[in-house]
Coordinates of C-alpha atoms in Angstrom, one line a residue:
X1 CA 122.6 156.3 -45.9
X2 CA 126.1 157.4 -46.7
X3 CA 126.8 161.3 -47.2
X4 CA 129.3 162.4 -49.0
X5 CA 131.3 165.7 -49.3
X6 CA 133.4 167.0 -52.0
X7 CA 136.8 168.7 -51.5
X8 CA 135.7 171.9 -52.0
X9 CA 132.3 171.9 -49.7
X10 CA 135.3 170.5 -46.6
X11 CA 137.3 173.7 -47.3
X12 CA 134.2 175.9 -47.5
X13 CA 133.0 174.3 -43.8
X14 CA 136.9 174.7 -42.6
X15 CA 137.1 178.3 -44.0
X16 CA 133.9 179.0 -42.1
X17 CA 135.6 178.1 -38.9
X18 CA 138.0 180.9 -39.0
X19 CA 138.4 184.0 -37.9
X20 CA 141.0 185.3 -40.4
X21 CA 140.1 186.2 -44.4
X22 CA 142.2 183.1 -46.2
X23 CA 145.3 183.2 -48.3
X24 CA 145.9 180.6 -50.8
X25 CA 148.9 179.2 -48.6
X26 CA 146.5 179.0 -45.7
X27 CA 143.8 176.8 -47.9
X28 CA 146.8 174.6 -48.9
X29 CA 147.5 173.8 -45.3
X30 CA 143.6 173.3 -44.4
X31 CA 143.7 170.5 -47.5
X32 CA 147.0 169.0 -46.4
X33 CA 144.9 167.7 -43.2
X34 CA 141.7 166.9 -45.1
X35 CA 140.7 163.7 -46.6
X36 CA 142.5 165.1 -49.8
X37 CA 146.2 165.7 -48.4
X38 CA 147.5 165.6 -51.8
X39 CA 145.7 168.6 -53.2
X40 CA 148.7 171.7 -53.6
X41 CA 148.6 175.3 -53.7
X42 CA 146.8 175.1 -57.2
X43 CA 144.6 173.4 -56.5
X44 CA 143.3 175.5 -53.1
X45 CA 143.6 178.8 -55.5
X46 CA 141.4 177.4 -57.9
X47 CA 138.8 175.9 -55.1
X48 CA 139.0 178.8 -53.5
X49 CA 138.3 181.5 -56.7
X50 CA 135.5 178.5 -57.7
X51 CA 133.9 179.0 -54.3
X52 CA 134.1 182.9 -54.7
X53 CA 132.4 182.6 -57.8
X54 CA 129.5 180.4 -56.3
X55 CA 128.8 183.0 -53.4
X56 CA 130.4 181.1 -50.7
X57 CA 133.3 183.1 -49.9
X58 CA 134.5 186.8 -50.9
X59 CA 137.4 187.5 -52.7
X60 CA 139.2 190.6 -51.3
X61 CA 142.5 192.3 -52.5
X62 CA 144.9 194.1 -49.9
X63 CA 148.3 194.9 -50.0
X64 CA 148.8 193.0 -53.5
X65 CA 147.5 190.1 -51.7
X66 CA 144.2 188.0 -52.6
X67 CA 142.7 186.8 -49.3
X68 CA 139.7 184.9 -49.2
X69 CA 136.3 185.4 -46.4
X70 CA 133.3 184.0 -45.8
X71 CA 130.2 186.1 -47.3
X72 CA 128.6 187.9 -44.4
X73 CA 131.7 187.4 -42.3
X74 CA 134.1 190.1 -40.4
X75 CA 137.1 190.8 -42.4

């Protein structure tokens, strides 16, 4: 049976294996090494504020600054 995974379910797994909330620049650099290299800084912010709004992740603000945590994590 083949599985497959979709872009943003990858950067949900990859964001779960951090310690560190995510910036938008940081999810750029997790999808320049994932089986979707070509995806850009757009495209990460709008994964990652699609992800927020599905309950994966937690959007927090700081500093003027955006950052990005699993739900139930440390930040």
């Amino acid at each position: 049976m083949i599985t497959t995974i979709t872009r943003r379910d990858w950067l949900a797994t990859a964001i779960q294996g951090t310690a560190t909330p995510v910036t938008t620049q940081r999810a750029a650099e997790l999808l320049a090494v994932s089986p979707w290299p070509t995806a850009g800084r757009n495209t990460a912010r709008k994964d990652l504020r699609a992800l927020a709004a599905r309950g994966v992740l937690v959007a927090v603000d700081a500093n003027g600054r955006r950052t990005y945590a699993p739900k139930g994590g440390q930040l």
